[in-house]
Amino acid sequence: MSPQSRRRSQAGGGASPNALFDELLHAARELLAVRSPLDAELLVSDLLGTWWPQRHHTIGGTGVEQLVGEGLVEYAAGQRSPAALALLSGIACLGTSRQAAAAEQAAITLIDAGVRAPGWADHLGAVSSAECYVNPDQWGDQDEVICVFSYAGEEPHALVSVIDYNQSGMLRDGWVSSQVGKLLDHCRRVSARVSSRPEDGFRQIDPPQARKMLQAALAATDEAEDPPVSDSFAAKHAFIRSRIRALPPAPGRGSRPKRAWTTERRALIAAEFLASDEAEELSDRQAASRIADLIIAFGCDQDNGRPQRMSPAKVQNFMLTWLPRKVLLSVADQNAMPHAVDAWIRWAGRKRELSDAAVGQTLDVLFDSMATFSRIYRDPAEFGLDEKLVARLLPDSDLEALPRRAFAFPILEGKHGGVDLSKLDPADPADRRLLLGADHDTRTGSPSAAGVGRHIDRHLALADRLWRGAPSALWDAAQRLLDTGEDRHMVLHALMDVLDAAGGDETALEVALRELATGLTDDDINGLGNMDS
């Protein structure tokens, strides 16, 4: 089942669609030699994974999943061969909703035309779920979700899916085992050695809960441009997706919603920490309070609502990735950081009943990270902006937002029309219009008022999105265009044109922004250059 792996690079390469479809259909002839429906599904999943790494790409405005996936179904439907019918039968089970519907109808047509279906095809729709389990690692960095399936009681097998909470809860890996009993016994033995509390160890969960966990994790993976998945993940993706659909959904009524981490709830856990014995020796209580808020925010927003979970990997991610990228720290907070995080690790370890050895390993990583943290943490001066300007652009201390907000509002000082721009707040919608008016007049030499209002409105809509980072693909597209050498004015207009064309359709906007990847053509530049005249 590996020949397809050698063809993955062709999914986005220069081969014509029919040449690619012909190769995939040729590979599908292997389906005629297998007898097990499980082996057939895994082989079809491998074929469908050919273009998964390019799933966000578009060609002529059409997504790769639609262009290649549905194109393959149409191509196979016209071949009228046993291999084509076998492939269509598999896609009817494993494809996207559109692919599955088209493949099922095409398969029926081929069967009616006398094409013989493989013996395993009758069993594909009979897959059913049984027990489900979750197997956390020692730190809670990741969960292995184990779901047992069978074909009407025959050929039991377990799907093991790995959810990584240090990667935004993504589903990073998955594999299948037919040795269900041995797998579960192994998990029980290992869990008994490393878990002191039953709720933190290997345990059975309801299938609807497993489905909810896996759906969220797979969505996080699918939405990422380049997720850190295993080398074999693309080949298993369609199989994992189909098995998640086979799990029963949660009941429509009576299910308890997940408790939200409200501001009040976050404040309570911060107060509990600050009142603990571990925090008693912290000299700068105000800095400790601010750092506790950051740890809680990171745990709630980036770690599936688990602020008390601390591990070596999570601490390293917090110190060396999230803080330098996301948060503007004062000098006092930087100095207090190691001591406050040290206290939090010891307090959280006591709350979770971790061993002294486990807490010690986490503390070692904290202090090993401090030298690197001090070196890579960005001082606002490195952006070419003084402290007062940074404070105006970052009222929420969201350091990650600084470049895109500075791009949206490059003029924050001086006077324009008798107004002192240094007194304006770029977070205030009314002040934004004045700031953007000053920026516009600086470039165009104070043009006539006719048409300027509508033009500034377009700038305001773009600036608001850049300020909020909504969607993130907007700033990504701006950076790609800037990297090609386009000046800021042309890039602004290219982005505004995309916003206008999308007309409020967020999905269409995301697609268009991803296409805006190779810079503007000469015709684009000539057209945009006349827009302010």
Coordinates of C-alpha atoms in Angstrom, one line a residue:
M1 CA 0.0 0.0 0.0
S2 CA 2.9 2.3 -0.5
P3 CA 3.2 3.0 -4.3
Q4 CA 0.9 6.0 -3.9
S5 CA 3.3 7.6 -1.4
R6 CA 5.7 8.0 -4.3
R7 CA 3.1 9.9 -6.3
R8 CA 2.2 12.5 -3.7
S9 CA 4.3 15.2 -5.2
Q10 CA 2.4 14.9 -8.4
A11 CA -0.9 16.2 -6.9
G12 CA 0.2 19.8 -7.2
G13 CA 2.8 19.3 -9.9
G14 CA 2.7 19.9 -13.6
A15 CA 1.0 16.7 -14.6
S16 CA -2.4 17.1 -16.4
P17 CA -5.5 16.1 -14.3
N18 CA -6.2 13.1 -16.6
A19 CA -2.7 11.8 -16.2
L20 CA -3.0 12.0 -12.5
F21 CA -6.4 10.3 -12.5
D22 CA -5.1 7.6 -14.7
E23 CA -2.2 6.9 -12.3
L24 CA -4.5 6.8 -9.3
L25 CA -6.9 4.5 -11.2
H26 CA -4.0 2.3 -12.1
A27 CA -3.0 2.1 -8.4
A28 CA -6.6 1.3 -7.5
R29 CA -6.2 -2.1 -9.3
E30 CA -4.6 -3.3 -6.1
L31 CA -8.1 -3.1 -4.6
L32 CA -9.1 -6.1 -6.7
A33 CA -6.5 -8.3 -5.0
V34 CA -7.6 -7.6 -1.3
R35 CA -10.3 -9.5 0.5
S36 CA -10.6 -7.6 3.7
P37 CA -12.8 -4.5 3.8
L38 CA -10.4 -2.9 6.3
D39 CA -7.4 -3.4 3.9
A40 CA -9.5 -1.9 1.1
E41 CA -10.5 1.2 3.1
L42 CA -6.9 1.8 4.2
L43 CA -5.8 1.6 0.5
V44 CA -8.5 4.0 -0.6
S45 CA -7.6 6.3 2.2
D46 CA -4.0 6.3 1.0
L47 CA -5.1 7.2 -2.5
L48 CA -7.3 10.0 -1.2
G49 CA -4.4 11.3 0.8
T50 CA -2.4 12.0 -2.3
W51 CA -3.6 15.6 -2.5
W52 CA -4.4 16.3 1.2
P53 CA -1.2 18.3 1.8
Q54 CA -2.4 20.7 -0.9
R55 CA -6.0 20.9 0.4
H56 CA -5.9 24.7 0.9
H57 CA -4.6 25.4 -2.6
T58 CA -6.9 26.6 -5.4
I59 CA -6.6 26.4 -9.1
G60 CA -8.6 29.0 -11.0
G61 CA -10.7 29.7 -8.0
T62 CA -11.5 26.0 -7.4
G63 CA -10.3 24.1 -4.4
V64 CA -8.0 21.2 -4.9
E65 CA -10.3 18.9 -2.9
Q66 CA -13.1 19.6 -5.3
L67 CA -11.0 19.8 -8.5
V68 CA -9.0 16.6 -7.9
G69 CA -11.3 14.6 -5.6
E70 CA -14.5 15.2 -7.5
G71 CA -12.6 15.1 -10.8
L72 CA -11.3 11.6 -9.9
V73 CA -14.9 10.4 -9.3
E74 CA -16.0 11.7 -12.6
Y75 CA -13.0 10.2 -14.4
A76 CA -13.5 6.8 -12.7
A77 CA -17.2 6.9 -13.6
G78 CA -16.3 7.0 -17.3
Q79 CA -14.0 4.0 -17.2
R80 CA -16.5 1.2 -16.6
S81 CA -13.8 -1.2 -15.2
P82 CA -13.7 -3.3 -12.0
A83 CA -10.9 -1.1 -10.7
A84 CA -13.0 2.0 -11.3
L85 CA -15.9 0.4 -9.5
A86 CA -13.7 -0.6 -6.6
L87 CA -12.3 2.9 -6.3
L88 CA -15.8 4.5 -6.5
S89 CA -17.0 2.1 -3.8
G90 CA -14.2 3.1 -1.5
I91 CA -14.7 6.9 -2.1
A92 CA -18.5 6.4 -1.4
C93 CA -17.4 5.4 2.1
L94 CA -14.3 7.6 2.7
G95 CA -14.7 10.7 0.6
T96 CA -16.0 14.1 1.4
S97 CA -19.8 14.5 1.4
R98 CA -19.8 15.7 -2.2
Q99 CA -17.4 13.1 -3.3
A100 CA -19.2 10.3 -1.5
A101 CA -22.6 11.2 -3.0
A102 CA -21.2 11.4 -6.5
A103 CA -19.2 8.2 -6.1
E104 CA -22.2 6.2 -4.8
Q105 CA -24.3 7.3 -7.8
A106 CA -21.5 6.5 -10.2
A107 CA -21.0 3.1 -8.6
I108 CA -24.6 2.2 -8.9
T109 CA -24.5 3.1 -12.6
L110 CA -21.5 0.8 -13.2
I111 CA -23.1 -2.0 -11.3
D112 CA -26.3 -1.6 -13.4
A113 CA -24.1 -1.7 -16.5
G114 CA -22.8 -5.1 -15.5
V115 CA -19.5 -4.2 -13.9
R116 CA -18.6 -6.7 -11.1
A117 CA -18.1 -5.2 -7.6
P118 CA -15.4 -6.6 -5.3
G119 CA -16.5 -8.9 -2.5
W120 CA -15.5 -6.5 0.2
A121 CA -17.7 -3.6 -1.1
D122 CA -20.8 -5.0 0.6
H123 CA -19.2 -4.7 4.0
L124 CA -18.0 -1.1 3.9
G125 CA -21.3 0.4 5.1
A126 CA -21.6 -2.1 7.9
V127 CA -18.9 -0.7 10.1
S128 CA -20.1 0.0 13.6
S129 CA -18.4 1.4 16.7
A130 CA -18.0 -0.3 20.1
E131 CA -15.9 0.8 23.1
C132 CA -13.9 4.0 23.2
Y133 CA -11.0 4.8 25.5
V134 CA -8.7 7.7 26.2
N135 CA -5.0 7.1 27.1
P136 CA -3.2 10.3 28.3
D137 CA 0.5 10.5 28.6
Q138 CA 2.2 11.2 31.9
W139 CA 2.0 15.0 31.5
G140 CA -1.3 15.4 29.7
D141 CA 0.6 16.7 26.7
Q142 CA -1.3 14.4 24.4
D143 CA -4.2 11.9 24.4
E144 CA -4.4 8.7 22.5
V145 CA -8.1 8.2 21.7
I146 CA -8.7 4.5 21.0
C147 CA -12.0 3.6 19.2
V148 CA -12.9 0.0 18.5
F149 CA -14.9 -0.8 15.3
S150 CA -16.0 -3.9 13.5
Y151 CA -17.9 -4.9 10.4
A152 CA -21.2 -6.2 11.8
G153 CA -19.2 -7.9 14.6
E154 CA -16.5 -9.3 12.2
E155 CA -12.9 -8.1 11.8
P156 CA -12.6 -6.0 15.0
H157 CA -10.0 -3.3 14.8
A158 CA -8.9 -0.2 16.8
L159 CA -8.2 3.3 15.5
V160 CA -5.7 5.1 17.7
S161 CA -5.7 8.8 17.1
V162 CA -3.1 11.1 18.8
I163 CA -4.3 14.6 20.0
D164 CA -1.5 17.0 20.8
Y165 CA -2.5 19.8 23.2
N166 CA 0.8 21.6 22.8
Q167 CA -0.2 22.1 19.2
S168 CA -3.6 23.7 19.7
G169 CA -5.2 20.3 20.2
M170 CA -4.5 19.1 16.7
L171 CA -4.8 15.5 15.7
R172 CA -1.3 14.7 14.7
D173 CA -1.2 11.0 14.0
G174 CA -3.3 7.9 13.7
W175 CA -2.9 4.2 13.1
V176 CA -4.9 1.0 13.0
S177 CA -4.4 -2.2 15.0
S178 CA -6.2 -5.5 14.6
Q179 CA -4.7 -6.7 17.9
V180 CA -7.4 -5.0 20.0
G181 CA -7.0 -7.0 23.2
K182 CA -3.2 -6.7 23.3
L183 CA -3.4 -3.0 22.6
L184 CA -5.9 -2.3 25.5
D185 CA -3.9 -4.6 27.9
H186 CA -0.7 -2.7 27.1
C187 CA -2.4 0.7 27.8
R188 CA -3.7 -0.5 31.1
R189 CA -0.3 -1.8 32.3
V190 CA 1.5 1.4 31.3
S191 CA -1.1 3.6 32.8
A192 CA -1.0 1.8 36.1
R193 CA 2.7 2.5 36.4
V194 CA 2.6 6.3 35.6
S195 CA -0.8 7.6 36.7
S196 CA -1.5 8.2 40.4
R197 CA -5.1 9.3 39.8
P198 CA -7.7 7.2 37.8
E199 CA -9.1 10.3 36.2
D200 CA -5.6 11.1 34.7
G201 CA -5.0 7.6 33.4
F202 CA -6.3 5.1 30.8
R203 CA -10.1 5.0 31.0
Q204 CA -13.2 4.3 29.0
I205 CA -15.2 7.1 27.6
D206 CA -18.6 7.3 25.8
P207 CA -18.4 7.1 22.0
P208 CA -20.2 10.5 21.6
Q209 CA -17.5 12.1 23.8
A210 CA -14.8 10.4 21.6
R211 CA -16.5 11.8 18.5
K212 CA -16.6 15.3 19.9
M213 CA -12.9 15.2 20.9
L214 CA -11.8 13.8 17.5
Q215 CA -14.0 16.1 15.5
A216 CA -12.5 19.2 17.2
A217 CA -8.9 17.8 16.9
L218 CA -9.3 16.9 13.2
A219 CA -10.8 20.3 12.4
A220 CA -7.8 22.0 14.0
T221 CA -5.5 20.0 11.9
D222 CA -7.4 20.6 8.7
E223 CA -7.6 24.3 9.2
A224 CA -3.8 24.7 9.7
E225 CA -1.8 25.5 6.6
D226 CA 1.1 23.2 7.5
P227 CA 0.3 21.2 10.6
P228 CA 3.1 19.2 12.3
V229 CA 1.6 15.8 11.5
S230 CA 3.3 12.4 11.1
D231 CA 4.6 11.3 7.7
S232 CA 1.8 8.8 7.4
F233 CA -1.0 11.1 8.4
A234 CA -2.2 12.1 4.9
A235 CA -2.6 8.4 4.0
K236 CA -4.8 7.9 7.1
H237 CA -6.7 11.1 7.0
A238 CA -9.8 9.9 5.0
F239 CA -10.0 6.7 7.1
I240 CA -9.9 8.7 10.3
R241 CA -12.5 11.1 9.0
S242 CA -14.8 8.2 8.1
R243 CA -14.4 6.5 11.4
I244 CA -15.3 9.7 13.3
R245 CA -18.5 9.9 11.2
A246 CA -19.2 6.3 12.3
L247 CA -19.2 7.2 16.0
P248 CA -22.6 8.2 17.4
P249 CA -23.1 11.9 17.9
A250 CA -24.0 13.4 21.2
P251 CA -27.7 13.6 22.0
G252 CA -29.4 16.8 20.9
R253 CA -30.8 17.5 24.3
G254 CA -29.7 17.0 27.8
S255 CA -25.9 17.1 27.0
R256 CA -24.0 19.4 29.4
P257 CA -22.1 22.2 27.6
K258 CA -18.5 22.7 28.4
R259 CA -18.0 25.1 31.3
A260 CA -16.6 28.4 29.9
W261 CA -13.6 30.0 31.3
T262 CA -15.2 33.4 32.1
T263 CA -13.3 36.4 33.4
E264 CA -14.6 35.7 36.9
R265 CA -13.5 32.0 36.8
R266 CA -10.1 33.0 35.6
A267 CA -9.8 35.6 38.4
L268 CA -10.8 33.0 41.0
I269 CA -8.0 30.5 40.0
A270 CA -5.5 33.4 40.0
A271 CA -6.6 34.4 43.5
E272 CA -6.3 30.8 44.7
F273 CA -2.7 30.7 43.3
L274 CA -1.7 34.0 44.8
A275 CA -3.0 32.9 48.2
S276 CA -1.1 29.6 48.1
D277 CA 2.1 28.7 50.1
E278 CA 4.0 28.4 46.8
A279 CA 3.3 32.1 45.9
E280 CA 3.9 33.4 49.4
E281 CA 7.6 34.2 48.8
L282 CA 7.0 36.2 45.5
S283 CA 8.2 39.7 46.2
D284 CA 6.5 41.5 43.4
R285 CA 2.8 40.6 43.9
Q286 CA 1.6 42.8 41.1
A287 CA 3.9 41.2 38.6
A288 CA 3.0 37.8 39.9
S289 CA -0.7 38.6 39.4
R290 CA -0.1 39.7 35.8
I291 CA 2.0 36.6 35.1
A292 CA -0.7 34.3 36.6
D293 CA -3.2 35.9 34.3
L294 CA -0.9 35.1 31.3
I295 CA -0.5 31.5 32.4
I296 CA -4.2 31.1 32.8
A297 CA -4.9 32.7 29.4
F298 CA -2.4 30.3 27.8
G299 CA -3.9 27.3 29.4
C300 CA -7.5 28.2 28.7
D301 CA -7.0 29.4 25.1
Q302 CA -4.1 27.2 23.9
D303 CA -4.4 24.1 26.0
N304 CA -8.0 23.0 25.9
G305 CA -9.0 24.9 29.0
R306 CA -6.4 23.4 31.3
P307 CA -4.4 26.2 33.0
Q308 CA -3.3 24.0 35.9
R309 CA -1.6 21.5 33.6
M310 CA 2.1 22.1 33.4
S311 CA 4.6 19.9 31.6
P312 CA 8.2 20.3 30.3
A313 CA 6.9 20.7 26.7
K314 CA 4.1 23.1 27.7
V315 CA 6.5 25.3 29.8
Q316 CA 8.9 25.5 26.9
N317 CA 6.1 26.4 24.5
F318 CA 4.9 29.1 26.8
M319 CA 8.3 30.6 27.5
L320 CA 9.9 30.4 24.1
T321 CA 7.0 30.5 21.6
W322 CA 3.8 32.1 23.0
L323 CA 5.2 34.8 25.2
P324 CA 7.8 36.3 22.8
R325 CA 5.2 36.1 19.9
K326 CA 2.1 37.2 21.7
V327 CA 2.7 39.3 24.8
L328 CA 4.3 42.7 25.5
L329 CA 6.0 42.3 28.9
S330 CA 7.3 45.2 31.1
V331 CA 10.8 44.9 32.5
A332 CA 9.3 44.1 35.9
D333 CA 7.3 41.3 34.4
Q334 CA 10.3 39.9 32.6
N335 CA 12.3 39.9 35.8
A336 CA 9.5 38.3 37.8
M337 CA 8.7 35.7 35.1
P338 CA 10.9 32.8 36.2
H339 CA 9.9 33.1 39.9
A340 CA 6.2 33.3 39.2
V341 CA 6.2 30.4 36.8
D342 CA 8.3 28.4 39.2
A343 CA 5.7 29.0 41.9
W344 CA 2.8 28.1 39.5
I345 CA 4.5 24.8 38.5
R346 CA 4.9 23.7 42.1
W347 CA 1.4 24.8 43.0
A348 CA -0.2 23.1 40.0
G349 CA 1.9 20.0 40.6
R350 CA 0.5 19.8 44.2
K351 CA -3.0 20.3 43.0
R352 CA -2.7 17.6 40.3
E353 CA -0.8 15.3 42.7
L354 CA 2.2 15.0 40.5
S355 CA 5.4 13.3 41.8
D356 CA 8.3 15.4 43.0
A357 CA 10.3 14.0 40.1
A358 CA 7.7 15.1 37.6
V359 CA 7.6 18.6 39.1
G360 CA 11.4 18.7 39.2
Q361 CA 11.7 17.9 35.5
T362 CA 9.3 20.7 34.6
L363 CA 11.2 23.2 36.8
D364 CA 14.5 22.1 35.1
V365 CA 13.0 23.0 31.7
L366 CA 11.8 26.4 33.0
F367 CA 15.3 27.4 34.1
D368 CA 16.9 26.0 31.1
S369 CA 14.6 28.2 29.0
M370 CA 15.4 31.4 30.7
A371 CA 18.6 32.3 28.9
T372 CA 17.0 31.7 25.6
F373 CA 13.9 33.6 26.7
S374 CA 15.9 36.6 27.6
R375 CA 17.7 36.5 24.3
I376 CA 14.7 36.1 21.9
Y377 CA 12.2 38.2 23.7
R378 CA 11.5 41.2 21.6
D379 CA 12.0 44.7 23.0
P380 CA 9.5 47.2 21.4
A381 CA 12.5 49.4 20.3
E382 CA 13.5 46.6 17.8
F383 CA 10.4 47.4 15.8
G384 CA 11.6 51.0 15.3
L385 CA 8.7 52.3 17.5
D386 CA 9.1 54.1 20.8
E387 CA 7.3 52.9 23.9
K388 CA 4.4 55.5 23.7
L389 CA 3.6 54.5 20.1
V390 CA 3.7 50.8 21.0
A391 CA 1.3 51.5 23.9
R392 CA -1.2 53.1 21.5
L393 CA -1.0 50.2 19.0
L394 CA -1.2 47.6 21.7
P395 CA -3.8 48.5 24.3
D396 CA -4.4 44.8 24.7
S397 CA -0.6 44.0 24.9
D398 CA -1.0 41.6 22.0
L399 CA 2.6 41.7 20.7
E400 CA 1.7 39.5 17.7
A401 CA -0.6 42.3 16.4
L402 CA 2.1 45.0 16.4
P403 CA 3.4 44.5 12.8
R404 CA 0.0 44.4 11.2
R405 CA -1.3 47.4 13.2
A406 CA 1.7 49.4 12.4
F407 CA 1.1 48.5 8.7
A408 CA -2.5 49.7 9.0
F409 CA -1.7 52.9 10.8
P410 CA 1.8 54.1 9.8
I411 CA 1.2 57.8 10.7
L412 CA 0.5 58.3 14.4
E413 CA 2.3 61.7 15.0
G414 CA 2.4 65.2 13.5
K415 CA -0.5 67.4 12.6
H416 CA -3.2 67.1 9.9
G417 CA -6.0 69.6 9.3
G418 CA -5.1 71.3 12.6
V419 CA -5.5 68.0 14.6
D420 CA -2.6 66.7 16.7
L421 CA -2.3 63.1 15.5
S422 CA -0.3 62.1 18.6
K423 CA -3.5 62.6 20.7
L424 CA -5.6 60.2 18.6
D425 CA -6.3 56.6 19.6
P426 CA -6.1 54.1 16.7
A427 CA -8.4 51.8 18.7
D428 CA -11.1 54.4 18.5
P429 CA -13.2 54.2 15.2
A430 CA -13.6 58.0 15.1
D431 CA -9.9 58.6 15.5
R432 CA -9.1 56.0 13.0
R433 CA -10.8 58.0 10.2
L434 CA -8.6 61.0 11.0
L435 CA -5.4 58.9 11.1
L436 CA -6.2 57.2 7.8
G437 CA -7.1 60.6 6.2
A438 CA -3.7 61.9 7.2
D439 CA -2.0 58.8 5.7
H440 CA -4.1 59.1 2.5
D441 CA -3.3 62.8 2.1
T442 CA 0.4 62.3 2.7
R443 CA 0.5 60.0 -0.3
T444 CA -1.9 61.8 -2.7
G445 CA -1.3 65.5 -1.8
S446 CA -4.7 66.3 -0.4
P447 CA -7.0 65.4 -3.3
S448 CA -10.5 66.9 -3.7
A449 CA -13.2 65.6 -1.3
A450 CA -15.2 64.0 -4.2
G451 CA -15.0 60.2 -3.7
V452 CA -12.6 60.4 -0.8
G453 CA -15.2 59.4 1.7
R454 CA -16.0 56.2 0.1
H455 CA -12.3 55.5 -0.4
I456 CA -11.5 56.1 3.3
D457 CA -14.4 53.8 4.2
R458 CA -12.7 51.0 2.3
H459 CA -9.5 51.8 4.2
L460 CA -11.4 51.7 7.5
A461 CA -12.9 48.3 6.7
L462 CA -9.4 46.9 5.9
A463 CA -7.8 48.6 8.9
D464 CA -10.4 47.2 11.3
R465 CA -9.7 43.7 10.0
L466 CA -6.0 44.1 10.3
W467 CA -6.3 45.5 13.8
R468 CA -8.3 42.4 14.9
G469 CA -6.4 40.0 12.7
A470 CA -9.7 38.7 11.2
P471 CA -9.1 36.6 9.2
S472 CA -5.4 35.7 9.9
A473 CA -5.0 35.0 6.2
L474 CA -5.4 38.8 5.5
W475 CA -2.1 39.7 7.1
D476 CA -0.5 36.5 5.7
A477 CA -1.4 37.7 2.2
A478 CA -0.1 41.2 2.9
Q479 CA 3.2 39.9 4.0
R480 CA 3.5 37.6 0.9
L481 CA 2.9 40.6 -1.4
L482 CA 5.3 42.8 0.5
D483 CA 7.9 40.1 0.3
T484 CA 7.7 40.3 -3.5
G485 CA 8.7 43.9 -3.5
E486 CA 5.3 45.6 -3.8
D487 CA 4.9 48.9 -1.9
R488 CA 2.5 49.3 0.9
H489 CA 0.0 51.4 -1.1
M490 CA -0.4 48.8 -3.8
V491 CA -0.7 46.0 -1.3
L492 CA -3.5 47.9 0.6
H493 CA -5.5 48.3 -2.6
A494 CA -5.0 44.7 -3.5
L495 CA -6.4 43.7 -0.1
M496 CA -9.3 46.1 -0.4
D497 CA -10.2 44.7 -3.8
V498 CA -10.3 41.2 -2.4
L499 CA -12.5 42.4 0.5
D500 CA -14.9 44.1 -2.0
A501 CA -15.1 41.0 -4.2
A502 CA -15.8 38.7 -1.3
G503 CA -18.8 40.8 -0.4
G504 CA -19.0 39.6 3.2
D505 CA -18.6 35.9 2.3
E506 CA -15.8 34.8 4.7
T507 CA -15.2 31.5 3.0
A508 CA -14.7 33.2 -0.4
L509 CA -12.5 35.8 1.3
E510 CA -10.2 33.1 2.7
V511 CA -9.9 31.4 -0.7
A512 CA -9.1 34.7 -2.5
L513 CA -6.5 35.6 0.1
R514 CA -4.7 32.3 -0.3
E515 CA -4.6 32.9 -4.1
L516 CA -3.1 36.3 -3.5
A517 CA 0.3 34.6 -3.0
T518 CA 2.6 35.5 -5.8
G519 CA 2.4 39.3 -6.0
L520 CA 0.5 41.7 -8.3
T521 CA 0.9 41.6 -12.1
D522 CA 1.9 44.6 -14.0
D523 CA -1.7 45.1 -15.1
D524 CA -2.8 45.0 -11.5
I525 CA -0.3 47.6 -10.5
N526 CA -1.2 49.9 -13.4
G527 CA -4.9 49.6 -12.5
L528 CA -4.4 50.2 -8.8
G529 CA -2.1 53.1 -9.4
N530 CA -5.0 55.0 -11.0
M531 CA -7.5 54.5 -8.2
D532 CA -6.5 57.5 -6.3
S533 CA -6.4 59.9 -9.2

